[in-house]
Amino acid sequence: MKLVLLGPPGAGKGTQAAVLCKEYNLLHMSTGDLLREAVKNNTAQGIQAKAYMDRGDLVPDEIVAAMITEKLKNEDVSAGFMLDGFPRTKKQAEILDQALIELAMPLDRVVYFATKEETILTRLTGRRICRSCGRIFHVTNIPSKKEGICDGCQGELYQRNDDKEETIKNRIKVYNSQTKELIDYYQAKNILQQVSGDMDVNELFSVLKDTFKKSGLI
Ligand code: AMP
């Protein structure tokens, strides 16, 4: 199964990607996670990307596209993959098309998470991430058992710098001006599936599993 998850920040793409990839043994590729890792490790790409990320702007296409094409060529994607947060511009979508043609691995589907702005704001302002394993929590929707501590690995939970209100507003603006047009791009290729990003985690997970099964993707 070769999928792209498309939608605004806070639509729940990362949370669904984590559970779906575990369930179906898919390679999870999140450009946001890869970039945060690069920033943490002070790599040349991370140093270049940091200022864009702190503002909530998009990192230049060449940097993110190189991260993904490299992974697609070098990792085991025989069971399939899930792209989460990539592509985010038409240019990135075209680079991805080309890379997948070369690998003879066309996309099966692009799942678009249509999400209300109020859901986005509530999700992002309350989101907390485990510093050690990256697991995603939410102060009210997916609370950890012990406040500030990851249920899985006992790591410390933190709030992403770009999950502060001002940056969130810019990220939504950037999504509307640069990423939203990908809905039409993939609609025209007949591979777009729309779901509601307003559903809770378990509800959406079972809707997705159901539709994948019905359409023979799994
Ligand atoms: P995310 O974790 O997907 O919300 O991404 C966090 C930040 O990383 C975004 O606000 C961008 O600054 C950057 N980023 C992630 N994916 C991309 C992408 N495909 N293109 C450009 N910038 C990206």
Short mmCIF file of N, CA and C in Angstrom, two decimals, residues 108 128 138:
data_model
loop_
_atom_site.label_atom_id
_atom_site.label_comp_id
_atom_site.label_asym_id
_atom_site.label_seq_id
_atom_site.Cartn_x
_atom_site.Cartn_y
_atom_site.Cartn_z
N ASP A 108 -1.04 4.54 -4.58
CA ASP A 108 -2.38 3.94 -4.63
C ASP A 108 -3.44 4.97 -4.30
N ARG A 128 1.17 17.46 22.77
CA ARG A 128 2.44 17.26 23.48
C ARG A 128 3.12 16.04 22.86
N HIS A 138 -2.24 14.50 23.73
CA HIS A 138 -2.96 15.76 23.76
C HIS A 138 -3.48 15.96 25.18
#
